[in-house]
C-alpha cells in the first residue's frame, strides 16, 4: 500500500477519528521518567540484590558439594586395611584419580582406560580403578607380613620364610 493511495489515506483518517475520542488521563513528563532512572538508590538496590543472589547461589553450591547431592564428589565404599570404609576419589586432571580416606590420608592413585563397542578409549570410573589397583594390600606390622583382601587378613610371614 502506498502513502498516496486513496485507501491508505481513508484508513489514516478513520484511525485519527477513532483515536481523537480517547482521553489522555494526564500528561507524562519525560524528565520525570529520566530522573527516576538516574536515581542513585535504584543502582544501590540493584547492586545489593545482585550481591545477595550471588551469595545465596554460592551457599547452595557449597552445601550441595558438602552433602554430595547429585554425586558431585565421588565416594567409594570399599575395604581398606581390613575395614570397610568410605574412600574419596578426586580426579587428578590426567584421567586418573587420587584416593583418600575420610581422615585425608592419601592411599594412592591411578587411572586407566577401556574400549567401547566402537573401539574408542573410555576412562575407567573411579570405583573400577580403585578395585583393580587397591583390592589387595601387603602390610608389614611388628615384623610380620600380612595380605589383606577385602575383609580377610592373612599372615604370610611363615609362607614366605621370613
PDB file of C-alpha atoms in Angstrom:
ATOM      1  CA  UNK A   1       0.000   0.000   0.000  1.00  0.00           C
ATOM      2  CA  UNK A   2       1.291   3.456  -0.925  1.00  0.00           C
ATOM      3  CA  UNK A   3       1.009   6.637   1.189  1.00  0.00           C
ATOM      4  CA  UNK A   4      -0.682   8.388  -1.726  1.00  0.00           C
ATOM      5  CA  UNK A   5      -3.180   5.596  -2.210  1.00  0.00           C
ATOM      6  CA  UNK A   6      -6.764   6.776  -1.506  1.00  0.00           C
ATOM      7  CA  UNK A   7      -7.495   3.649   0.594  1.00  0.00           C
ATOM      8  CA  UNK A   8      -4.435   4.359   2.774  1.00  0.00           C
ATOM      9  CA  UNK A   9      -5.466   7.991   3.283  1.00  0.00           C
ATOM     10  CA  UNK A  10      -9.015   6.888   4.117  1.00  0.00           C
ATOM     11  CA  UNK A  11      -7.728   4.372   6.726  1.00  0.00           C
ATOM     12  CA  UNK A  12      -5.441   7.009   8.218  1.00  0.00           C
ATOM     13  CA  UNK A  13      -8.372   9.420   8.541  1.00  0.00           C
ATOM     14  CA  UNK A  14     -10.534   6.756  10.264  1.00  0.00           C
ATOM     15  CA  UNK A  15      -7.737   5.914  12.778  1.00  0.00           C
ATOM     16  CA  UNK A  16      -7.327   9.587  13.661  1.00  0.00           C
ATOM     17  CA  UNK A  17     -11.074   9.962  14.222  1.00  0.00           C
ATOM     18  CA  UNK A  18     -11.152   6.859  16.430  1.00  0.00           C
ATOM     19  CA  UNK A  19      -8.139   7.903  18.486  1.00  0.00           C
ATOM     20  CA  UNK A  20      -9.218  11.521  18.929  1.00  0.00           C
ATOM     21  CA  UNK A  21     -12.125  10.379  21.085  1.00  0.00           C
ATOM     22  CA  UNK A  22      -9.837   8.674  23.618  1.00  0.00           C
ATOM     23  CA  UNK A  23      -8.971  10.953  26.536  1.00  0.00           C
ATOM     24  CA  UNK A  24      -5.416  11.198  27.896  1.00  0.00           C
ATOM     25  CA  UNK A  25      -5.647  10.965  31.723  1.00  0.00           C
ATOM     26  CA  UNK A  26      -2.618  13.142  32.460  1.00  0.00           C
ATOM     27  CA  UNK A  27       0.415  14.380  30.661  1.00  0.00           C
ATOM     28  CA  UNK A  28       3.592  12.325  31.003  1.00  0.00           C
ATOM     29  CA  UNK A  29       6.706  14.291  31.733  1.00  0.00           C
ATOM     30  CA  UNK A  30       9.784  12.795  30.092  1.00  0.00           C
ATOM     31  CA  UNK A  31      12.074  14.496  32.592  1.00  0.00           C
ATOM     32  CA  UNK A  32      10.389  12.712  35.499  1.00  0.00           C
ATOM     33  CA  UNK A  33      10.982   9.277  33.974  1.00  0.00           C
ATOM     34  CA  UNK A  34      14.622  10.097  33.219  1.00  0.00           C
ATOM     35  CA  UNK A  35      15.173  11.419  36.739  1.00  0.00           C
ATOM     36  CA  UNK A  36      13.734   8.228  38.205  1.00  0.00           C
ATOM     37  CA  UNK A  37      16.123   6.083  36.148  1.00  0.00           C
ATOM     38  CA  UNK A  38      19.131   8.125  37.277  1.00  0.00           C
ATOM     39  CA  UNK A  39      18.249   7.927  40.948  1.00  0.00           C
ATOM     40  CA  UNK A  40      21.294   6.584  42.912  1.00  0.00           C
ATOM     41  CA  UNK A  41      19.207   4.408  45.245  1.00  0.00           C
ATOM     42  CA  UNK A  42      17.929   2.393  42.294  1.00  0.00           C
ATOM     43  CA  UNK A  43      21.504   1.401  41.394  1.00  0.00           C
ATOM     44  CA  UNK A  44      22.330   0.609  45.023  1.00  0.00           C
ATOM     45  CA  UNK A  45      19.256  -1.617  45.362  1.00  0.00           C
ATOM     46  CA  UNK A  46      20.134  -3.403  42.131  1.00  0.00           C
ATOM     47  CA  UNK A  47      23.715  -3.969  43.297  1.00  0.00           C
ATOM     48  CA  UNK A  48      22.542  -5.231  46.701  1.00  0.00           C
ATOM     49  CA  UNK A  49      20.079  -7.626  45.062  1.00  0.00           C
ATOM     50  CA  UNK A  50      22.787  -8.972  42.746  1.00  0.00           C
ATOM     51  CA  UNK A  51      25.209  -9.474  45.646  1.00  0.00           C
ATOM     52  CA  UNK A  52      22.557 -11.258  47.725  1.00  0.00           C
ATOM     53  CA  UNK A  53      21.675 -13.546  44.813  1.00  0.00           C
ATOM     54  CA  UNK A  54      25.339 -14.413  44.250  1.00  0.00           C
ATOM     55  CA  UNK A  55      25.790 -15.186  47.966  1.00  0.00           C
ATOM     56  CA  UNK A  56      22.746 -17.490  48.017  1.00  0.00           C
ATOM     57  CA  UNK A  57      23.981 -19.327  44.898  1.00  0.00           C
ATOM     58  CA  UNK A  58      27.451 -19.785  46.402  1.00  0.00           C
ATOM     59  CA  UNK A  59      25.956 -21.091  49.649  1.00  0.00           C
ATOM     60  CA  UNK A  60      23.717 -23.528  47.738  1.00  0.00           C
ATOM     61  CA  UNK A  61      26.623 -24.894  45.683  1.00  0.00           C
ATOM     62  CA  UNK A  62      28.806 -25.269  48.786  1.00  0.00           C
ATOM     63  CA  UNK A  63      26.029 -27.081  50.649  1.00  0.00           C
ATOM     64  CA  UNK A  64      25.369 -29.393  47.699  1.00  0.00           C
ATOM     65  CA  UNK A  65      29.071 -30.274  47.481  1.00  0.00           C
ATOM     66  CA  UNK A  66      29.364 -30.917  51.210  1.00  0.00           C
ATOM     67  CA  UNK A  67      26.249 -33.102  51.243  1.00  0.00           C
ATOM     68  CA  UNK A  68      27.304 -34.762  47.963  1.00  0.00           C
ATOM     69  CA  UNK A  69      23.927 -34.013  46.397  1.00  0.00           C
ATOM     70  CA  UNK A  70      23.774 -35.272  42.847  1.00  0.00           C
ATOM     71  CA  UNK A  71      27.050 -37.163  43.146  1.00  0.00           C
ATOM     72  CA  UNK A  72      29.296 -34.123  42.836  1.00  0.00           C
ATOM     73  CA  UNK A  73      32.042 -35.879  44.762  1.00  0.00           C
ATOM     74  CA  UNK A  74      32.974 -39.472  44.049  1.00  0.00           C
ATOM     75  CA  UNK A  75      32.977 -41.683  47.121  1.00  0.00           C
ATOM     76  CA  UNK A  76      33.552 -45.401  47.099  1.00  0.00           C
ATOM     77  CA  UNK A  77      32.623 -47.815  49.857  1.00  0.00           C
ATOM     78  CA  UNK A  78      35.340 -50.451  49.902  1.00  0.00           C
ATOM     79  CA  UNK A  79      37.749 -52.360  52.079  1.00  0.00           C
ATOM     80  CA  UNK A  80      40.914 -50.680  53.328  1.00  0.00           C
ATOM     81  CA  UNK A  81      43.250 -52.239  55.911  1.00  0.00           C
ATOM     82  CA  UNK A  82      40.714 -54.945  56.630  1.00  0.00           C
ATOM     83  CA  UNK A  83      37.902 -52.492  57.381  1.00  0.00           C
ATOM     84  CA  UNK A  84      35.006 -51.335  55.263  1.00  0.00           C
ATOM     85  CA  UNK A  85      35.493 -47.594  54.777  1.00  0.00           C
ATOM     86  CA  UNK A  86      34.478 -44.633  52.638  1.00  0.00           C
ATOM     87  CA  UNK A  87      37.152 -43.652  50.100  1.00  0.00           C
ATOM     88  CA  UNK A  88      37.006 -40.290  48.305  1.00  0.00           C
ATOM     89  CA  UNK A  89      38.227 -40.261  44.702  1.00  0.00           C
ATOM     90  CA  UNK A  90      39.454 -36.899  43.420  1.00  0.00           C
ATOM     91  CA  UNK A  91      40.198 -36.504  39.685  1.00  0.00           C
ATOM     92  CA  UNK A  92      43.889 -35.690  39.179  1.00  0.00           C
ATOM     93  CA  UNK A  93      43.430 -33.916  35.833  1.00  0.00           C
ATOM     94  CA  UNK A  94      45.027 -36.565  33.628  1.00  0.00           C
ATOM     95  CA  UNK A  95      42.114 -39.007  33.555  1.00  0.00           C
ATOM     96  CA  UNK A  96      43.058 -40.732  36.801  1.00  0.00           C
ATOM     97  CA  UNK A  97      42.141 -40.359  40.452  1.00  0.00           C
ATOM     98  CA  UNK A  98      43.760 -39.751  43.819  1.00  0.00           C
ATOM     99  CA  UNK A  99      42.209 -41.852  46.578  1.00  0.00           C
ATOM    100  CA  UNK A 100      41.932 -40.583  50.171  1.00  0.00           C
ATOM    101  CA  UNK A 101      40.362 -41.872  53.344  1.00  0.00           C
ATOM    102  CA  UNK A 102      37.865 -39.719  55.225  1.00  0.00           C
ATOM    103  CA  UNK A 103      40.726 -38.657  57.510  1.00  0.00           C
ATOM    104  CA  UNK A 104      42.515 -37.159  54.476  1.00  0.00           C
ATOM    105  CA  UNK A 105      45.187 -39.870  54.315  1.00  0.00           C
ATOM    106  CA  UNK A 106      46.247 -40.430  50.703  1.00  0.00           C
ATOM    107  CA  UNK A 107      46.019 -44.120  49.825  1.00  0.00           C
ATOM    108  CA  UNK A 108      47.329 -43.798  46.296  1.00  0.00           C
ATOM    109  CA  UNK A 109      46.181 -43.005  42.815  1.00  0.00           C
ATOM    110  CA  UNK A 110      45.870 -44.252  39.315  1.00  0.00           C
ATOM    111  CA  UNK A 111      43.692 -44.431  36.264  1.00  0.00           C
ATOM    112  CA  UNK A 112      43.001 -46.483  33.211  1.00  0.00           C
ATOM    113  CA  UNK A 113      41.051 -46.800  30.015  1.00  0.00           C
ATOM    114  CA  UNK A 114      38.798 -49.335  28.405  1.00  0.00           C
ATOM    115  CA  UNK A 115      37.341 -49.507  24.907  1.00  0.00           C
ATOM    116  CA  UNK A 116      33.691 -49.100  23.956  1.00  0.00           C
ATOM    117  CA  UNK A 117      31.888 -51.060  21.220  1.00  0.00           C
ATOM    118  CA  UNK A 118      33.204 -48.616  18.565  1.00  0.00           C
ATOM    119  CA  UNK A 119      36.833 -49.003  19.634  1.00  0.00           C
ATOM    120  CA  UNK A 120      37.035 -45.588  21.320  1.00  0.00           C
ATOM    121  CA  UNK A 121      39.002 -45.160  24.551  1.00  0.00           C
ATOM    122  CA  UNK A 122      36.824 -44.501  27.602  1.00  0.00           C
ATOM    123  CA  UNK A 123      38.269 -43.518  31.002  1.00  0.00           C
ATOM    124  CA  UNK A 124      37.518 -46.009  33.742  1.00  0.00           C
ATOM    125  CA  UNK A 125      35.241 -44.837  36.572  1.00  0.00           C
ATOM    126  CA  UNK A 126      36.798 -44.311  39.995  1.00  0.00           C
ATOM    127  CA  UNK A 127      35.354 -47.477  41.571  1.00  0.00           C
ATOM    128  CA  UNK A 128      36.852 -49.694  38.835  1.00  0.00           C
ATOM    129  CA  UNK A 129      40.271 -48.028  39.177  1.00  0.00           C
ATOM    130  CA  UNK A 130      40.198 -48.494  42.957  1.00  0.00           C
ATOM    131  CA  UNK A 131      39.060 -52.132  42.905  1.00  0.00           C
ATOM    132  CA  UNK A 132      41.663 -53.135  40.297  1.00  0.00           C
ATOM    133  CA  UNK A 133      44.506 -51.166  41.819  1.00  0.00           C
ATOM    134  CA  UNK A 134      43.941 -51.429  45.546  1.00  0.00           C
ATOM    135  CA  UNK A 135      41.967 -54.625  46.099  1.00  0.00           C
ATOM    136  CA  UNK A 136      44.939 -56.385  47.668  1.00  0.00           C
ATOM    137  CA  UNK A 137      47.424 -54.926  50.108  1.00  0.00           C
ATOM    138  CA  UNK A 138      50.547 -56.295  51.684  1.00  0.00           C
ATOM    139  CA  UNK A 139      51.198 -54.739  55.087  1.00  0.00           C
ATOM    140  CA  UNK A 140      54.099 -55.235  57.464  1.00  0.00           C
ATOM    141  CA  UNK A 141      53.311 -54.925  61.183  1.00  0.00           C
ATOM    142  CA  UNK A 142      55.522 -55.923  64.124  1.00  0.00           C
ATOM    143  CA  UNK A 143      57.903 -57.883  61.880  1.00  0.00           C
ATOM    144  CA  UNK A 144      55.043 -59.882  60.342  1.00  0.00           C
ATOM    145  CA  UNK A 145      53.779 -59.627  56.735  1.00  0.00           C
ATOM    146  CA  UNK A 146      50.042 -59.668  56.086  1.00  0.00           C
ATOM    147  CA  UNK A 147      47.982 -59.921  52.903  1.00  0.00           C
ATOM    148  CA  UNK A 148      44.701 -58.039  53.181  1.00  0.00           C
ATOM    149  CA  UNK A 149      41.926 -58.823  50.693  1.00  0.00           C
ATOM    150  CA  UNK A 150      38.573 -57.180  51.423  1.00  0.00           C
ATOM    151  CA  UNK A 151      37.682 -58.220  54.994  1.00  0.00           C
ATOM    152  CA  UNK A 152      40.278 -61.030  55.265  1.00  0.00           C
ATOM    153  CA  UNK A 153      43.736 -60.535  56.774  1.00  0.00           C
ATOM    154  CA  UNK A 154      46.166 -63.427  56.342  1.00  0.00           C
ATOM    155  CA  UNK A 155      49.625 -63.792  57.881  1.00  0.00           C
ATOM    156  CA  UNK A 156      52.153 -64.601  55.108  1.00  0.00           C
ATOM    157  CA  UNK A 157      55.327 -64.485  57.200  1.00  0.00           C
ATOM    158  CA  UNK A 158      55.652 -68.267  57.641  1.00  0.00           C
ATOM    159  CA  UNK A 159      54.720 -68.959  54.000  1.00  0.00           C
ATOM    160  CA  UNK A 160      57.354 -66.548  52.709  1.00  0.00           C
ATOM    161  CA  UNK A 161      60.001 -67.974  55.019  1.00  0.00           C
ATOM    162  CA  UNK A 162      60.746 -64.633  56.611  1.00  0.00           C
TER     163      UNK A 162
END
